[in-house]
Coordinates of C-alpha atoms in Angstrom, one line a residue:
M82 CA 193.2 -156.0 -143.0
S83 CA 191.2 -157.1 -140.1
K84 CA 187.4 -156.9 -140.4
S85 CA 185.6 -154.8 -137.8
C86 CA 184.4 -156.4 -134.5
A87 CA 180.6 -156.9 -134.5
Y88 CA 180.4 -155.2 -131.1
C89 CA 183.0 -152.4 -130.7
K90 CA 183.2 -151.9 -134.5
K91 CA 187.0 -151.5 -134.3
N92 CA 189.3 -153.1 -136.9
Q93 CA 191.2 -155.6 -134.9
P94 CA 192.1 -159.3 -135.2
L95 CA 189.0 -161.4 -134.7
T96 CA 188.5 -164.4 -132.4
K97 CA 186.0 -167.1 -131.9
E98 CA 183.0 -166.1 -129.8
H99 CA 180.7 -168.8 -128.4
I100 CA 177.1 -168.3 -129.5
W101 CA 175.9 -169.9 -126.3
P102 CA 177.9 -169.7 -123.0
N103 CA 180.4 -172.5 -123.2
G104 CA 179.5 -173.3 -119.6
F105 CA 176.0 -174.2 -120.6
I106 CA 177.4 -177.0 -122.8
K107 CA 179.7 -178.2 -120.1
R108 CA 177.0 -178.3 -117.5
F109 CA 174.4 -180.0 -119.7
G110 CA 176.8 -182.9 -120.6
S111 CA 174.6 -184.9 -122.9
D112 CA 173.4 -185.1 -126.5
G113 CA 170.6 -183.2 -128.0
V114 CA 171.1 -179.7 -126.6
I115 CA 171.5 -177.4 -129.5
Y116 CA 169.2 -177.0 -132.5
N117 CA 170.8 -176.3 -135.9
K118 CA 168.4 -174.7 -138.3
K119 CA 170.5 -175.5 -141.4
V120 CA 170.4 -179.3 -140.8
D121 CA 167.1 -179.3 -138.8
R122 CA 168.3 -181.4 -135.9
F123 CA 169.5 -181.1 -132.3
F124 CA 173.0 -182.0 -131.4
K125 CA 175.7 -181.5 -128.8
S126 CA 178.3 -178.9 -129.8
D127 CA 179.8 -175.6 -129.0
P128 CA 178.9 -173.4 -131.9
V129 CA 181.0 -170.3 -132.5
I130 CA 181.1 -167.2 -134.7
R131 CA 184.3 -165.5 -135.8
D132 CA 183.7 -161.8 -135.8
V133 CA 184.4 -160.5 -132.3
C134 CA 187.7 -159.0 -131.2
A135 CA 189.7 -160.5 -128.3
S136 CA 189.0 -157.5 -126.0
C137 CA 185.2 -157.7 -126.3
N138 CA 185.2 -161.5 -126.3
N139 CA 187.5 -162.1 -123.3
I140 CA 186.4 -159.3 -121.0
K141 CA 183.0 -157.8 -121.5
L142 CA 181.2 -160.6 -123.2
S143 CA 182.7 -163.2 -121.0
S144 CA 181.4 -161.5 -117.9
L145 CA 177.8 -161.9 -119.3
D146 CA 178.5 -165.6 -119.9
R147 CA 179.5 -165.9 -116.3
Y148 CA 176.3 -164.3 -115.1
L149 CA 174.1 -166.5 -117.3
C150 CA 176.0 -169.6 -116.0
E151 CA 175.2 -168.4 -112.4
L152 CA 171.5 -168.3 -113.4
Y153 CA 171.9 -171.7 -115.0
D154 CA 173.1 -173.1 -111.7
S155 CA 170.4 -171.4 -109.7
Y156 CA 167.4 -171.8 -112.1
F157 CA 167.9 -173.0 -115.6
H158 CA 169.3 -176.5 -114.9
T159 CA 166.0 -177.7 -113.5
V160 CA 163.1 -178.7 -115.7
I161 CA 159.9 -177.5 -114.0
A162 CA 157.2 -180.1 -113.3
P163 CA 153.6 -179.5 -114.4
G164 CA 151.4 -177.9 -111.7
Q165 CA 154.4 -176.1 -110.2
P166 CA 154.8 -172.3 -110.0
A167 CA 158.2 -170.7 -110.6
S168 CA 160.2 -168.0 -108.9
F169 CA 163.0 -166.3 -110.8
G170 CA 165.4 -163.8 -109.4
Y171 CA 167.6 -161.8 -111.8
N172 CA 169.5 -158.6 -112.5
Y173 CA 167.5 -157.1 -115.4
E174 CA 170.4 -155.4 -117.1
K175 CA 172.8 -158.3 -117.0
L176 CA 170.0 -160.7 -118.1
L177 CA 168.9 -158.6 -121.0
R178 CA 172.4 -158.0 -122.2
G179 CA 173.3 -161.7 -122.0
L180 CA 170.2 -162.8 -123.8
L181 CA 170.7 -160.1 -126.5
K182 CA 174.2 -161.3 -127.0
I183 CA 173.0 -164.9 -127.6
S184 CA 170.3 -163.7 -130.0
F185 CA 172.7 -161.3 -131.8
N186 CA 175.4 -164.0 -132.2
S187 CA 172.8 -166.5 -133.5
A188 CA 171.3 -164.0 -135.9
R189 CA 174.7 -163.3 -137.4
T190 CA 175.1 -166.9 -138.4
Q191 CA 172.1 -166.7 -140.6
D192 CA 171.2 -164.6 -143.7
E193 CA 169.7 -161.2 -142.9
E194 CA 166.0 -161.6 -142.8
N195 CA 163.4 -159.0 -142.0
G196 CA 166.1 -156.6 -140.6
K197 CA 166.8 -158.8 -137.5
I198 CA 170.6 -158.3 -137.6
K199 CA 170.2 -154.6 -137.9
A200 CA 167.7 -154.5 -135.1
H201 CA 170.2 -156.3 -132.8
D202 CA 173.2 -154.3 -134.0
K203 CA 171.9 -151.0 -132.5
F204 CA 172.2 -152.7 -129.1
S205 CA 175.9 -153.7 -129.5
D206 CA 177.1 -150.9 -127.2
Y207 CA 174.5 -151.8 -124.6
I208 CA 175.4 -155.4 -124.7
L209 CA 179.1 -154.5 -124.1
D210 CA 178.6 -151.8 -121.4
G211 CA 175.0 -151.4 -120.3
G212 CA 174.5 -148.2 -118.3
Y213 CA 171.1 -147.2 -119.7
K214 CA 167.5 -148.4 -120.2
P215 CA 166.9 -149.2 -123.9
N216 CA 163.6 -148.1 -125.2
D217 CA 163.4 -150.3 -128.3
V218 CA 163.3 -153.8 -126.6
Q219 CA 161.1 -155.8 -124.4
L220 CA 161.9 -159.0 -122.5
R221 CA 159.3 -161.6 -121.5
L222 CA 159.5 -165.0 -119.8
L223 CA 157.3 -168.0 -120.4
I224 CA 157.7 -171.1 -118.2
V225 CA 157.3 -174.4 -120.1
T226 CA 156.9 -177.4 -117.9
S227 CA 157.4 -181.1 -118.6
S228 CA 154.3 -183.1 -119.5
T229 CA 153.2 -186.7 -119.8
M230 CA 153.1 -188.1 -123.3
H231 CA 150.8 -191.0 -124.3
I232 CA 151.1 -193.0 -127.5
P233 CA 148.3 -195.5 -127.1
E234 CA 149.0 -197.5 -130.3
Q235 CA 152.5 -198.1 -129.0
G236 CA 151.5 -198.7 -125.5
Y237 CA 153.9 -195.9 -124.4
T238 CA 153.6 -193.4 -121.6
G239 CA 156.6 -191.2 -120.8
Q240 CA 157.7 -187.7 -119.9
L241 CA 158.1 -185.0 -122.6
E242 CA 160.6 -182.4 -121.3
P243 CA 162.1 -179.2 -122.7
E244 CA 165.6 -180.6 -122.4
F245 CA 167.3 -178.3 -125.0
F246 CA 168.6 -174.9 -125.8
R247 CA 167.4 -172.9 -128.8
C248 CA 167.6 -169.4 -130.2
T249 CA 165.0 -168.8 -133.0
D250 CA 162.8 -166.4 -134.8
I251 CA 159.1 -166.3 -133.6
S252 CA 156.8 -165.9 -136.6
Y253 CA 154.4 -163.5 -135.0
D254 CA 151.9 -162.4 -137.6
G255 CA 149.5 -160.3 -135.5
P256 CA 149.0 -156.5 -135.3
L257 CA 152.2 -154.5 -136.1
S258 CA 154.1 -157.6 -137.1
N259 CA 155.8 -155.5 -139.8
R260 CA 157.2 -153.2 -137.1
F261 CA 158.4 -155.6 -134.5
I262 CA 160.7 -158.7 -134.5
V263 CA 160.2 -161.4 -131.9
R264 CA 163.1 -163.8 -131.0
A265 CA 163.1 -166.6 -128.5
V266 CA 166.1 -167.7 -126.4
I267 CA 165.0 -171.1 -124.9
I268 CA 166.9 -172.6 -122.0
K269 CA 165.0 -175.7 -120.9
S270 CA 161.9 -174.6 -119.0
Y271 CA 162.8 -170.9 -119.4
W272 CA 161.6 -169.5 -122.7
F273 CA 162.6 -165.8 -123.0
Y274 CA 161.0 -163.7 -125.7
I275 CA 163.0 -160.7 -126.9
V276 CA 160.8 -158.1 -128.7
L277 CA 162.7 -155.6 -130.9
S278 CA 161.2 -152.7 -132.7
K279 CA 162.7 -152.0 -136.1
R280 CA 162.6 -148.2 -135.4
R281 CA 161.8 -146.0 -132.4
E282 CA 158.1 -146.6 -131.6
E283 CA 155.8 -144.5 -129.4
K284 CA 154.1 -146.1 -126.4
A285 CA 150.8 -146.5 -128.2
K286 CA 152.4 -148.7 -130.8
W287 CA 154.0 -150.9 -128.1
N288 CA 150.6 -151.2 -126.4
R289 CA 149.0 -152.3 -129.6
F290 CA 151.7 -154.8 -130.2
N291 CA 151.4 -156.2 -126.7
K292 CA 147.7 -156.6 -127.0
G293 CA 148.1 -158.5 -130.3
F294 CA 150.9 -160.7 -128.9
E295 CA 149.1 -161.5 -125.7
N296 CA 146.1 -162.7 -127.8
W297 CA 148.2 -164.7 -130.3
L298 CA 148.8 -168.5 -130.5
V299 CA 150.3 -169.3 -127.1
Q300 CA 150.7 -167.8 -123.7
P301 CA 152.9 -164.7 -124.1
G302 CA 154.8 -165.0 -120.8
E303 CA 155.3 -162.3 -118.2
I304 CA 157.1 -159.0 -119.0
L305 CA 160.4 -158.6 -117.1
R306 CA 160.7 -154.9 -116.3
P307 CA 163.7 -152.7 -115.5
G308 CA 164.1 -152.1 -111.8
N309 CA 162.5 -155.4 -110.8
V310 CA 164.7 -158.2 -109.4
K311 CA 162.3 -161.1 -109.0
L312 CA 159.3 -162.6 -110.8
E313 CA 156.8 -165.0 -109.4
I314 CA 155.1 -167.1 -112.1
P315 CA 151.8 -168.8 -110.9
V316 CA 150.7 -172.1 -112.4
N317 CA 148.1 -170.5 -114.6
Q318 CA 150.8 -168.4 -116.3
T319 CA 152.8 -171.5 -117.3
T320 CA 152.3 -173.9 -120.2
Y321 CA 153.3 -177.5 -120.8
M322 CA 155.7 -179.0 -123.3
H323 CA 154.0 -180.6 -126.3
N324 CA 155.1 -181.8 -129.7
D325 CA 153.9 -178.9 -131.8
L326 CA 154.7 -176.0 -129.4
L327 CA 157.8 -175.0 -131.2
G328 CA 156.1 -175.4 -134.6
R329 CA 153.3 -173.2 -133.6
L330 CA 155.7 -170.5 -132.6
V331 CA 158.3 -170.8 -135.3
D332 CA 156.1 -171.8 -138.3
A333 CA 153.0 -169.8 -137.6
A334 CA 153.4 -167.4 -140.5
S335 CA 154.5 -170.0 -143.0

C-alpha cells in the first residue's frame, strides 16, 4: 500500500521531491552550496525526499520551483557588496509558498523537534494552491552582504561571502519562544526568516513576539507583507557576513 503524500494526503505512489529547486543547484555550478546537518559540512548535491506524489510534485510544486528560479536569476544569484542597499521585487504568495515548501521539505528529513513538522503541515494545502492569506505565519528578509576578512597572523586578507544555501532552525530564545518556531531559508545574500505559530495566536501575542525578536541577537530583517510587491532595504538594515553569524542564530539557545 502506498503511503500518503505529504501535501495532498492521498494514498498514491510516491516520487522524489527536490528539497531545494533543482535549478538552484544547476545555476550555482560549484562545490560548497548545501549544508548537511547530519555530517556538519557543506557540499554540492541535489538532496531529495521521497514522500510526495507525482501529481503534486510535477505540477503544483514544480511551478513554485520555477518561480523561485526566476527570482534566483533576477536577485539571488548576486552576492550583495557591503555598503550597498537592496531592492527586491516579489509576488508575496508565490514567494511564501515556495519558501514554505523548502522549509517543510527540509523539516521532514529530520526528527520531529518542537512541533516544527506539524507547524508546517497545516500549510500543505496553502503550499499547493494558495488562494488565501494565512494568519499563522510571518515572512522576513535580512540582507547579508559580503565582508573583508583579516587574519593578521597569516598575513591574509580576503572576501568572506555568503556563497551557500541553507535551511535551518533559528534558536530564538526570547519572549514567547515556546509558542513560535523560527526557520531560516538562506539563499546567498537573501536570508528569509519564516515565523510559524504553533497554534492560532491573537495579534497581541504576535506583537510581543515581534518586539522580542527585533531586540534579539542580530538584525531581524524587514517584514514582507501580503499585498506588497517590492521591498527597498537601506544599508542600515543590512548586516555583513562574519564567521559566527550562523552560530549566533542556530546555536543561541544551546
